mmCIF file of C-alpha atoms and ligand atoms in Angstrom:
data_model
loop_
_atom_site.group_PDB
_atom_site.id
_atom_site.type_symbol
_atom_site.label_atom_id
_atom_site.label_comp_id
_atom_site.label_asym_id
_atom_site.label_seq_id
_atom_site.Cartn_x
_atom_site.Cartn_y
_atom_site.Cartn_z
ATOM 1 C CA MET E 21 138.967 81.696 220.532
ATOM 2 C CA GLY E 22 142.545 80.792 221.352
ATOM 3 C CA VAL E 23 141.765 77.398 220.040
ATOM 4 C CA TYR E 24 140.051 78.038 216.884
ATOM 5 C CA THR E 25 142.558 80.485 216.069
ATOM 6 C CA VAL E 26 144.925 77.930 215.882
ATOM 7 C CA LEU E 27 142.997 75.657 214.700
ATOM 8 C CA LEU E 28 142.583 77.798 212.286
ATOM 9 C CA ALA E 29 145.431 78.526 211.359
ATOM 10 C CA ALA E 30 146.480 74.358 210.938
ATOM 11 C CA VAL E 31 143.876 73.691 208.936
ATOM 12 C CA ILE E 32 145.267 76.396 206.714
ATOM 13 C CA LEU E 33 148.141 75.369 206.739
ATOM 14 C CA GLN E 34 147.426 71.664 205.907
ATOM 15 C CA ALA E 35 144.481 72.492 203.444
ATOM 16 C CA ARG E 36 148.008 71.979 200.491
ATOM 17 C CA PHE E 37 148.677 68.596 201.694
ATOM 18 C CA THR E 38 145.689 67.996 201.675
ATOM 19 C CA LEU E 39 143.838 69.037 198.516
ATOM 20 C CA ALA E 40 143.813 65.172 196.935
ATOM 21 C CA HIS E 41 142.233 64.145 199.981
ATOM 22 C CA GLY E 42 138.199 62.949 199.446
ATOM 23 C CA ASP E 43 136.197 63.682 196.800
ATOM 24 C CA ALA E 44 138.697 65.744 194.285
ATOM 25 C CA ALA E 45 141.923 64.881 194.152
ATOM 26 C CA GLU E 46 143.979 67.464 192.104
ATOM 27 C CA SER E 47 147.182 67.600 190.284
ATOM 28 C CA VAL E 48 150.305 69.602 191.620
ATOM 29 C CA SER E 49 152.630 70.938 188.944
ATOM 30 C CA VAL E 50 156.314 69.980 188.879
ATOM 31 C CA SER E 51 157.355 73.261 189.681
ATOM 32 C CA ASP E 52 155.644 72.485 193.227
ATOM 33 C CA PHE E 53 156.691 69.071 193.300
ATOM 34 C CA LYS E 54 160.084 70.883 192.604
ATOM 35 C CA ALA E 55 160.004 73.920 195.453
ATOM 36 C CA ASP E 56 158.487 70.861 197.689
ATOM 37 C CA PHE E 57 161.690 69.097 197.429
ATOM 38 C CA ILE E 58 163.837 71.760 198.548
ATOM 39 C CA SER E 59 161.430 72.957 201.544
ATOM 40 C CA ALA E 60 161.994 69.954 203.362
ATOM 41 C CA GLN E 61 165.233 70.029 202.123
ATOM 42 C CA ILE E 62 165.352 67.014 200.007
ATOM 43 C CA VAL E 63 167.546 69.391 198.223
ATOM 44 C CA PRO E 64 170.396 69.735 199.643
ATOM 45 C CA ASP E 65 169.942 66.923 202.498
ATOM 46 C CA VAL E 66 169.185 63.807 199.678
ATOM 47 C CA LEU E 67 169.745 65.552 196.644
ATOM 48 C CA ALA E 68 172.337 67.821 195.317
ATOM 49 C CA ALA E 69 169.639 68.674 193.116
ATOM 50 C CA PHE E 70 165.789 68.234 191.589
ATOM 51 C CA ASN E 71 164.456 69.296 188.133
ATOM 52 C CA PRO E 72 161.520 66.611 187.516
ATOM 53 C CA SER E 73 160.261 66.504 184.818
ATOM 54 C CA VAL E 74 157.240 65.111 185.007
ATOM 55 C CA ALA E 75 154.291 64.726 188.632
ATOM 56 C CA PHE E 76 154.604 61.715 190.289
ATOM 57 C CA TYR E 77 152.441 59.588 192.163
ATOM 58 C CA ALA E 78 151.715 57.367 195.204
ATOM 59 C CA GLY E 79 148.438 56.189 196.044
ATOM 60 C CA PHE E 80 147.912 55.143 199.165
ATOM 61 C CA ALA E 81 144.881 53.261 201.594
ATOM 62 C CA SER E 82 144.252 56.416 204.102
ATOM 63 C CA ALA E 83 143.144 56.393 207.603
ATOM 64 C CA ASP E 84 139.274 57.591 206.692
ATOM 65 C CA GLY E 85 139.123 54.340 204.254
ATOM 66 C CA ASP E 86 139.765 56.313 200.835
ATOM 67 C CA GLU E 87 142.184 55.265 198.362
ATOM 68 C CA ALA E 88 144.078 58.857 198.564
ATOM 69 C CA LEU E 89 146.634 60.779 196.473
ATOM 70 C CA LEU E 90 150.015 61.091 197.753
ATOM 71 C CA THR E 91 150.872 65.037 197.499
ATOM 72 C CA PRO E 92 154.454 66.235 198.358
ATOM 73 C CA GLY E 93 154.771 66.606 201.969
ATOM 74 C CA MET E 94 151.457 64.953 203.611
ATOM 75 C CA ALA E 95 151.757 63.732 206.947
ATOM 76 C CA LEU E 96 150.786 59.915 207.233
ATOM 77 C CA THR E 97 150.285 57.967 209.781
ATOM 78 C CA VAL E 98 152.572 54.459 210.549
ATOM 79 C CA ALA E 99 149.223 52.735 209.133
ATOM 80 C CA GLU E 100 148.680 54.869 206.061
ATOM 81 C CA ALA E 101 152.063 54.128 205.300
ATOM 82 C CA ALA E 102 151.669 50.164 205.113
ATOM 83 C CA ALA E 103 151.838 50.219 201.267
ATOM 84 C CA PRO E 104 152.018 52.221 197.951
ATOM 85 C CA ILE E 105 148.530 50.797 196.188
ATOM 86 C CA GLU E 106 149.713 53.068 192.332
ATOM 87 C CA PHE E 107 151.970 54.776 190.750
ATOM 88 C CA SER E 108 150.835 57.354 188.661
ATOM 89 C CA VAL E 109 151.704 60.148 186.059
ATOM 90 C CA GLU E 110 151.534 62.647 184.505
ATOM 91 C CA ASN E 111 152.706 64.220 181.214
ATOM 92 C CA ILE E 112 155.345 61.440 180.971
ATOM 93 C CA SER E 113 156.098 62.406 177.641
ATOM 94 C CA LYS E 114 157.666 65.678 178.458
ATOM 95 C CA GLY E 115 159.923 62.828 180.485
ATOM 96 C CA THR E 116 163.837 63.626 179.905
ATOM 97 C CA ASN E 117 165.084 60.683 177.968
ATOM 98 C CA VAL E 118 161.268 59.369 177.566
ATOM 99 C CA THR E 119 160.198 57.604 174.369
ATOM 100 C CA ASP E 120 157.849 55.476 173.700
ATOM 101 C CA THR E 121 159.481 52.030 174.954
ATOM 102 C CA SER E 122 160.812 53.829 177.863
ATOM 103 C CA ARG E 123 160.434 51.685 181.401
ATOM 104 C CA PHE E 124 160.946 53.460 184.228
ATOM 105 C CA ILE E 125 162.838 52.713 187.498
ATOM 106 C CA VAL E 126 160.964 53.245 191.159
ATOM 107 C CA TYR E 127 162.694 53.768 195.107
ATOM 108 C CA MET E 128 161.960 54.990 197.912
ATOM 109 C CA ILE E 129 163.887 55.847 201.137
ATOM 110 C CA GLY E 130 164.474 57.100 204.069
ATOM 111 C CA PRO E 131 167.167 59.838 204.371
ATOM 112 C CA ASP E 132 166.632 60.128 208.448
ATOM 113 C CA VAL E 133 167.625 57.775 210.518
ATOM 114 C CA PRO E 134 167.630 56.976 212.809
ATOM 115 C CA SER E 135 166.679 60.850 213.196
ATOM 116 C CA ARG E 136 166.831 63.943 210.558
ATOM 117 C CA ALA E 137 168.776 65.525 213.743
ATOM 118 C CA THR E 138 171.007 62.264 213.249
ATOM 119 C CA PRO E 139 171.566 61.268 210.282
ATOM 120 C CA THR E 140 174.127 58.687 210.922
ATOM 121 C CA SER E 141 172.501 56.096 208.894
ATOM 122 C CA ARG E 142 171.314 57.618 206.030
ATOM 123 C CA ASN E 143 169.536 56.795 203.533
ATOM 124 C CA VAL E 144 167.574 53.058 204.003
ATOM 125 C CA ARG E 145 166.011 51.828 201.114
ATOM 126 C CA HIS E 146 162.139 50.858 201.687
ATOM 127 C CA TYR E 147 162.006 49.942 198.261
ATOM 128 C CA LEU E 148 163.432 49.342 194.645
ATOM 129 C CA ALA E 149 161.917 47.682 191.500
ATOM 130 C CA GLY E 150 162.570 48.502 187.739
ATOM 131 C CA ASN E 151 160.456 47.567 184.275
ATOM 132 C CA PHE E 152 157.511 50.036 184.846
ATOM 133 C CA THR E 153 155.994 51.023 182.031
ATOM 134 C CA VAL E 154 152.905 53.079 182.089
ATOM 135 C CA SER E 155 149.756 51.608 180.913
ATOM 136 C CA SER E 156 147.297 52.735 178.859
ATOM 137 C CA SER E 157 144.190 53.171 181.610
ATOM 138 C CA ASN E 158 144.172 56.451 183.953
ATOM 139 C CA SER E 159 144.736 56.132 188.153
ATOM 140 C CA THR E 160 141.306 55.902 189.313
ATOM 141 C CA ILE E 161 142.744 58.567 192.049
ATOM 142 C CA LEU E 162 143.336 60.759 190.242
ATOM 143 C CA ALA E 163 141.998 60.700 186.638
ATOM 144 C CA THR E 164 144.991 62.445 184.647
ATOM 145 C CA ALA E 165 147.482 60.501 185.625
ATOM 146 C CA ALA E 166 148.169 57.398 183.720
ATOM 147 C CA LYS E 167 148.795 54.214 186.102
ATOM 148 C CA LEU E 168 152.461 52.772 186.229
ATOM 149 C CA THR E 169 152.808 48.900 185.910
ATOM 150 C CA ASN E 170 155.308 46.843 186.532
ATOM 151 C CA SER E 171 155.844 43.622 184.225
ATOM 152 C CA SER E 172 158.767 42.075 187.119
ATOM 153 C CA THR E 173 159.516 41.373 190.770
ATOM 154 C CA ALA E 174 160.708 43.933 192.635
ATOM 155 C CA THR E 175 164.480 44.031 193.561
ATOM 156 C CA ASN E 176 163.996 44.781 196.903
ATOM 157 C CA GLU E 177 160.348 45.078 197.937
ATOM 158 C CA TYR E 178 158.924 47.928 199.843
ATOM 159 C CA SER E 179 158.868 47.995 203.665
ATOM 160 C CA ALA E 180 156.641 49.694 206.029
ATOM 161 C CA PRO E 181 158.583 52.620 207.662
ATOM 162 C CA THR E 182 158.710 51.942 211.357
ATOM 163 C CA PRO E 183 160.559 55.131 213.323
ATOM 164 C CA LYS E 184 160.756 54.994 216.574
ATOM 165 C CA SER E 185 158.606 56.746 219.647
ATOM 166 C CA GLY E 186 161.532 59.411 220.505
ATOM 167 C CA THR E 187 162.555 60.449 217.366
ATOM 168 C CA GLY E 188 160.877 63.133 216.005
ATOM 169 C CA VAL E 189 159.953 63.604 212.303
ATOM 170 C CA HIS E 190 161.038 60.861 209.202
ATOM 171 C CA ARG E 191 160.601 62.058 205.949
ATOM 172 C CA TYR E 192 160.600 58.922 203.110
ATOM 173 C CA VAL E 193 161.347 59.794 199.625
ATOM 174 C CA TYR E 194 159.817 58.472 196.449
ATOM 175 C CA LEU E 195 162.082 59.002 193.466
ATOM 176 C CA LEU E 196 160.643 57.784 189.436
ATOM 177 C CA TYR E 197 163.884 57.355 186.830
ATOM 178 C CA THR E 198 163.965 57.186 183.462
ATOM 179 C CA GLN E 199 164.920 53.337 183.058
ATOM 180 C CA PRO E 200 168.580 52.618 181.171
ATOM 181 C CA LYS E 201 167.641 49.816 178.190
ATOM 182 C CA LYS E 202 169.930 47.226 179.226
ATOM 183 C CA PHE E 203 168.176 46.846 182.730
ATOM 184 C CA ASP E 204 165.515 45.628 180.556
ATOM 185 C CA THR E 205 167.756 41.854 180.596
ATOM 186 C CA THR E 206 169.391 42.442 183.810
ATOM 187 C CA ASP E 207 168.715 43.705 187.397
ATOM 188 C CA PHE E 208 170.444 45.829 189.816
ATOM 189 C CA ALA E 209 172.780 42.640 191.770
ATOM 190 C CA SER E 210 174.551 42.668 187.927
ATOM 191 C CA VAL E 211 176.110 46.264 188.310
ATOM 192 C CA GLY E 212 177.394 45.576 192.051
ATOM 193 C CA LEU E 213 174.454 46.510 194.328
ATOM 194 C CA ASN E 214 174.343 44.652 197.399
ATOM 195 C CA VAL E 215 170.443 43.880 197.185
ATOM 196 C CA SER E 216 170.103 42.994 200.396
ATOM 197 C CA ASN E 217 171.359 45.348 202.304
ATOM 198 C CA ARG E 218 168.991 47.761 202.795
ATOM 199 C CA MET E 219 170.972 50.431 204.614
ATOM 200 C CA ASN E 220 173.234 53.463 204.128
ATOM 201 C CA PHE E 221 172.192 53.993 201.113
ATOM 202 C CA ASN E 222 174.588 56.014 198.655
ATOM 203 C CA LEU E 223 172.250 57.371 195.707
ATOM 204 C CA SER E 224 175.739 59.073 193.934
ATOM 205 C CA THR E 225 177.606 54.991 194.017
ATOM 206 C CA PHE E 226 173.506 53.603 193.291
ATOM 207 C CA ARG E 227 173.485 56.196 190.098
ATOM 208 C CA THR E 228 177.252 55.879 189.413
ATOM 209 C CA GLN E 229 176.319 51.641 189.304
ATOM 210 C CA ALA E 230 173.527 51.809 187.921
ATOM 211 C CA GLY E 231 174.454 54.632 184.905
ATOM 212 C CA LEU E 232 170.606 56.701 185.901
ATOM 213 C CA GLY E 233 170.399 60.116 184.986
ATOM 214 C CA PRO E 234 169.142 62.177 186.812
ATOM 215 C CA ALA E 235 165.181 61.772 188.188
ATOM 216 C CA ILE E 236 163.084 62.963 186.620
ATOM 217 C CA GLY E 237 160.485 62.698 189.028
ATOM 218 C CA GLY E 238 159.642 62.385 192.994
ATOM 219 C CA THR E 239 156.990 62.559 195.715
ATOM 220 C CA TYR E 240 157.821 62.369 199.499
ATOM 221 C CA PHE E 241 155.877 62.378 202.795
ATOM 222 C CA THR E 242 156.147 62.287 206.181
ATOM 223 C CA ILE E 243 155.005 60.485 209.897
ATOM 224 C CA ASN E 244 155.484 62.294 212.641
ATOM 225 C CA ILE E 245 155.615 59.581 215.578
ATOM 226 C CA ASP E 246 155.408 61.834 217.711
ATOM 227 C CA GLY E 247 153.226 64.675 217.379
ATOM 228 C CA ALA E 248 149.103 64.506 217.072
ATOM 229 C CA ASN E 249 148.133 61.291 216.031
ATOM 230 C CA THR E 250 146.122 62.271 213.133
ATOM 231 C CA THR E 251 144.642 60.605 210.506
ATOM 232 C CA SER E 252 145.005 62.443 207.026
ATOM 233 C CA ASN E 253 141.791 63.341 207.026
ATOM 234 C CA THR E 254 141.486 65.533 209.885
ATOM 235 C CA THR E 255 141.557 68.205 208.345
ATOM 236 C CA GLY E 256 139.560 69.728 204.952
ATOM 237 C CA SER E 257 136.690 68.892 202.944
ATOM 238 C CA THR E 258 136.610 65.615 202.884
ATOM 239 C CA LYS E 259 133.415 62.570 201.094
ATOM 240 C CA PRO E 260 134.547 59.967 203.302
ATOM 241 C CA GLY E 261 133.099 56.895 200.724
ATOM 242 C CA ALA E 262 133.383 59.411 197.632
ATOM 243 C CA ALA E 263 131.740 57.014 195.238
ATOM 244 C CA SER E 264 134.435 58.420 192.760
ATOM 245 C CA MET E 265 137.632 57.900 195.290
ATOM 246 C CA THR E 266 137.103 54.563 196.281
ATOM 247 C CA LYS E 267 137.232 51.437 194.093
ATOM 248 C CA VAL E 268 141.017 51.048 193.065
ATOM 249 C CA SER E 269 141.065 47.129 193.094
ATOM 250 C CA GLY E 270 143.422 46.640 190.607
ATOM 251 C CA ALA E 271 145.505 48.725 191.324
ATOM 252 C CA LEU E 272 145.156 46.879 194.803
ATOM 253 C CA ALA E 273 145.979 43.825 192.764
ATOM 254 C CA LEU E 274 149.008 45.259 192.450
ATOM 255 C CA MET E 275 150.042 46.813 195.371
ATOM 256 C CA PRO E 276 149.231 43.597 197.653
ATOM 257 C CA LEU E 277 150.167 44.113 201.459
ATOM 258 C CA LEU E 278 153.474 42.800 201.676
ATOM 259 C CA GLY E 279 153.015 42.750 206.225
ATOM 260 C CA GLY E 280 154.888 38.807 205.573
ATOM 261 C CA LEU E 281 158.104 40.395 204.021
ATOM 262 C CA LEU E 282 158.678 43.472 206.052
ATOM 263 C CA LEU E 283 161.609 43.783 207.362
ATOM 264 C CA ALA E 284 162.102 45.167 210.798
ATOM 265 C CA PHE E 285 163.972 48.342 210.542
ATOM 266 C CA VAL E 286 165.509 50.831 212.729
ATOM 267 C CA LEU E 287 164.534 53.892 212.414
HETATM 268 C C1 LIG F 311 150.826 68.261 181.639
HETATM 269 O O1 LIG F 311 151.417 69.640 180.445
HETATM 270 C C2 LIG F 311 150.131 70.377 180.287
HETATM 271 C C3 LIG F 311 150.572 70.631 178.660
HETATM 272 O O2 LIG F 311 151.806 71.539 178.359
HETATM 273 C C4 LIG F 311 150.346 70.948 181.441
HETATM 274 O O3 LIG F 311 148.836 72.596 181.207
HETATM 275 C C5 LIG F 311 150.258 70.432 182.708
HETATM 276 O O4 LIG F 311 150.061 71.443 183.840
HETATM 277 C C6 LIG F 311 150.867 69.688 182.928
HETATM 278 N N1 LIG F 311 150.876 68.894 184.412
HETATM 279 C C7 LIG F 311 151.109 68.813 185.468
HETATM 280 C C8 LIG F 311 150.934 68.475 186.116
HETATM 281 O O5 LIG F 311 152.266 68.945 185.005
HETATM 282 C C1 LIG F 312 137.749 60.293 209.982
HETATM 283 O O1 LIG F 312 136.963 59.433 208.523
HETATM 284 C C2 LIG F 312 136.093 58.244 208.880
HETATM 285 C C3 LIG F 312 136.046 57.678 208.062
HETATM 286 O O2 LIG F 312 134.005 58.741 207.854
HETATM 287 C C4 LIG F 312 135.347 58.873 210.740
HETATM 288 O O3 LIG F 312 135.284 57.614 211.075
HETATM 289 C C5 LIG F 312 136.260 59.423 211.067
HETATM 290 O O4 LIG F 312 135.705 60.337 212.566
HETATM 291 C C6 LIG F 312 137.649 60.168 210.335
HETATM 292 N N1 LIG F 312 138.477 61.331 211.745
HETATM 293 C C7 LIG F 312 138.772 61.856 212.250
HETATM 294 C C8 LIG F 312 140.215 62.208 213.042
HETATM 295 O O5 LIG F 312 138.323 62.607 211.293
HETATM 296 C C1 LIG F 313 149.195 56.510 215.633
HETATM 297 O O1 LIG F 313 148.398 56.283 216.594
HETATM 298 C C2 LIG F 313 149.450 54.192 216.437
HETATM 299 C C3 LIG F 313 148.383 53.086 217.185
HETATM 300 O O2 LIG F 313 148.628 53.531 218.468
HETATM 301 C C4 LIG F 313 150.861 53.677 216.556
HETATM 302 O O3 LIG F 313 150.962 52.499 216.738
HETATM 303 C C5 LIG F 313 151.063 54.602 215.854
HETATM 304 O O4 LIG F 313 153.269 54.874 215.875
HETATM 305 C C6 LIG F 313 151.581 56.206 215.799
HETATM 306 N N1 LIG F 313 151.730 57.058 215.453
HETATM 307 C C7 LIG F 313 152.106 57.381 213.937
HETATM 308 C C8 LIG F 313 152.100 58.384 212.942
HETATM 309 O O5 LIG F 313 151.081 56.928 213.001
HETATM 310 C C1 LIG F 314 144.674 59.878 181.651
HETATM 311 O O1 LIG F 314 146.173 60.562 182.042
HETATM 312 C C2 LIG F 314 146.788 61.146 180.373
HETATM 313 C C3 LIG F 314 148.239 61.723 180.649
HETATM 314 O O2 LIG F 314 148.642 61.668 181.893
HETATM 315 C C4 LIG F 314 145.981 61.772 179.961
HETATM 316 O O3 LIG F 314 146.853 62.166 178.575
HETATM 317 C C5 LIG F 314 145.157 61.999 179.882
HETATM 318 O O4 LIG F 314 144.285 63.145 179.758
HETATM 319 C C6 LIG F 314 143.794 61.362 180.734
HETATM 320 N N1 LIG F 314 142.930 60.598 180.151
HETATM 321 C C7 LIG F 314 141.528 60.815 180.774
HETATM 322 C C8 LIG F 314 140.020 60.813 179.825
HETATM 323 O O5 LIG F 314 141.507 61.911 181.603
HETATM 324 C C1 LIG F 315 155.200 45.056 191.045
HETATM 325 O O1 LIG F 315 155.427 45.009 192.016
HETATM 326 C C2 LIG F 315 154.362 44.884 193.649
HETATM 327 C C3 LIG F 315 154.903 45.667 194.299
HETATM 328 O O2 LIG F 315 156.856 46.250 194.464
HETATM 329 C C4 LIG F 315 155.175 43.679 193.699
HETATM 330 O O3 LIG F 315 153.719 43.448 194.874
HETATM 331 C C5 LIG F 315 154.709 42.608 192.010
HETATM 332 O O4 LIG F 315 154.473 40.772 192.728
HETATM 333 C C6 LIG F 315 154.778 43.276 190.803
HETATM 334 N N1 LIG F 315 154.910 42.605 190.145
HETATM 335 C C7 LIG F 315 155.330 41.435 188.987
HETATM 336 C C8 LIG F 315 153.740 41.207 188.149
HETATM 337 O O5 LIG F 315 156.076 41.028 189.501
HETATM 338 C C1 LIG F 316 163.520 43.818 183.855
HETATM 339 O O1 LIG F 316 162.718 42.273 183.521
HETATM 340 C C2 LIG F 316 163.851 41.309 182.927
HETATM 341 C C3 LIG F 316 162.900 40.722 182.276
HETATM 342 O O2 LIG F 316 161.858 39.752 183.428
HETATM 343 C C4 LIG F 316 164.308 40.755 184.426
HETATM 344 O O3 LIG F 316 165.759 40.341 183.286
HETATM 345 C C5 LIG F 316 165.233 41.921 184.314
HETATM 346 O O4 LIG F 316 166.512 41.928 186.115
HETATM 347 C C6 LIG F 316 164.632 43.325 185.247
HETATM 348 N N1 LIG F 316 164.922 44.550 185.449
HETATM 349 C C7 LIG F 316 165.203 44.801 186.888
HETATM 350 C C8 LIG F 316 166.023 46.201 186.848
HETATM 351 O O5 LIG F 316 164.531 44.632 187.109
HETATM 352 C C1 LIG F 317 175.732 42.398 201.558
HETATM 353 O O1 LIG F 317 174.372 43.166 202.293
HETATM 354 C C2 LIG F 317 174.607 41.849 203.242
HETATM 355 C C3 LIG F 317 174.110 42.134 204.353
HETATM 356 O O2 LIG F 317 174.265 43.893 204.765
HETATM 357 C C4 LIG F 317 175.909 41.517 204.022
HETATM 358 O O3 LIG F 317 175.276 40.638 204.953
HETATM 359 C C5 LIG F 317 176.897 40.700 202.650
HETATM 360 O O4 LIG F 317 177.547 40.597 203.377
HETATM 361 C C6 LIG F 317 176.629 42.284 202.037
HETATM 362 N N1 LIG F 317 178.005 41.449 200.994
HETATM 363 C C7 LIG F 317 179.322 42.142 200.185
HETATM 364 C C8 LIG F 317 179.207 40.686 198.787
HETATM 365 O O5 LIG F 317 179.389 43.060 200.818
HETATM 366 C C1 LIG F 318 178.401 58.365 198.637
HETATM 367 O O1 LIG F 318 179.369 58.034 198.035
HETATM 368 C C2 LIG F 318 179.980 58.861 197.537
HETATM 369 C C3 LIG F 318 181.363 57.881 197.039
HETATM 370 O O2 LIG F 318 181.940 57.358 197.573
HETATM 371 C C4 LIG F 318 181.095 59.936 198.781
HETATM 372 O O3 LIG F 318 181.494 61.177 198.544
HETATM 373 C C5 LIG F 318 179.263 60.282 199.763
HETATM 374 O O4 LIG F 318 180.252 60.995 200.846
HETATM 375 C C6 LIG F 318 178.937 59.454 200.630
HETATM 376 N N1 LIG F 318 177.746 60.195 200.518
HETATM 377 C C7 LIG F 318 176.750 59.161 201.561
HETATM 378 C C8 LIG F 318 175.708 59.962 202.271
HETATM 379 O O5 LIG F 318 177.768 58.390 202.437
HETATM 380 C C1 LIG F 319 169.408 61.283 179.383
HETATM 381 O O1 LIG F 319 170.456 61.173 178.913
HETATM 382 C C2 LIG F 319 171.608 61.529 178.705
HETATM 383 C C3 LIG F 319 172.807 61.277 177.118
HETATM 384 O O2 LIG F 319 172.920 59.767 177.497
HETATM 385 C C4 LIG F 319 172.413 61.918 179.583
HETATM 386 O O3 LIG F 319 173.728 62.230 180.075
HETATM 387 C C5 LIG F 319 171.788 62.089 180.683
HETATM 388 O O4 LIG F 319 171.949 62.349 182.112
HETATM 389 C C6 LIG F 319 170.049 61.371 180.346
HETATM 390 N N1 LIG F 319 168.803 62.336 181.406
HETATM 391 C C7 LIG F 319 168.324 61.658 181.713
HETATM 392 C C8 LIG F 319 166.953 62.231 183.228
HETATM 393 O O5 LIG F 319 167.840 60.382 182.258
#
């Protein structure tokens, strides 16, 4: 009886975080993104403030074989976090300073290095890329979201999280920025970023160097390296292999698996 009560509570708690999975990916409102950043204490641990004007999503390959939508706060396994398979946005025209010719910058950081309790090396830069543009084709994972496509190589290719056992829950944060025009023709090294140093990435220093405004969107996931090794299809109603959710071969071409390039980070 007690076990079922606990399981039911877990299902209810997890329902929000698994809504995008299986047969029904759903939009998340910008006000929910903002609230989730605050409840996860990304504000103020990582950002002084977060006022998204667009809904930003990453797609990932879930443990059950689906192409799934990352909604804020999802708990992923290490394998599920191996590589994003696409980025997408909703309501981009409402983004602050966004015009028809806007390009976008995306990065992902790990603030909890080596642990959230003792983050002495905050932040690790797992990914940094500019020159994203909004595609005319929509995501096959979330039909109302437009895919972001890139025209140049990433400054820092995606390096998958490899948290050490015994270090608890780690947060991984994606942020989306309107790209200042100069980066249409020049890279981040030109403004003083040491692109080969991914450790101790200081967001406020980088924003100043690059002339970035505040983030216009963002999302995050967690990995509990010491918790039950659950896959994201263990809760909620899922239909593994649902036709509408599984075919994103184009997206896979955009973000190839980068295992061979990954650096062995200590986090
Ligand atoms: C996008 O804008 C429409 C119209 O204002 C709104 O109804 C919808 O909730 C917005 N979507 C998101 C994800 O914020
Ligand atoms: C996840 O989905 C796969 C594929 O449908 C299934 O074989 C597996 O049992 C599921 N895992 C859990 C823990 O439910
Ligand atoms: C899950 O299991 C795999 C394989 O044993 C392991 O490598 C991984 O660290 C575990 N934990 C998570 C959160 O993925
Ligand atoms: C495609 O995405 C755009 C941008 O979010 C949205 O306005 C449009 O309604 C979507 N198209 C379909 C068919 O859902
Ligand atoms: C687009 O980004 C992905 C992931 O960072 C990268 O592997 C790919 O090479 C980029 N595309 C181009 C055209 O550079
Ligand atoms: C954007 O693309 C241009 C042209 O390929 C390149 O010169 C520039 O360095 C890129 N900017 C960034 C931030 O990657
Ligand atoms: C850039 O970072 C690398 C790796 O941490 C380091 O070896 C190098 O000295 C740094 N370069 C400068 C100019 O600080
Ligand atoms: C980032 O740099 C600013 C300015 O030098 C400094 O005040 C701040 O403490 C740094 N943040 C972190 C997390 O190191
Ligand atoms: C928008 O542009 C203004 C003026 O250049 C700038 O001060 C502000 O930081 C920008 N906001 C964003 C979100 O890019």
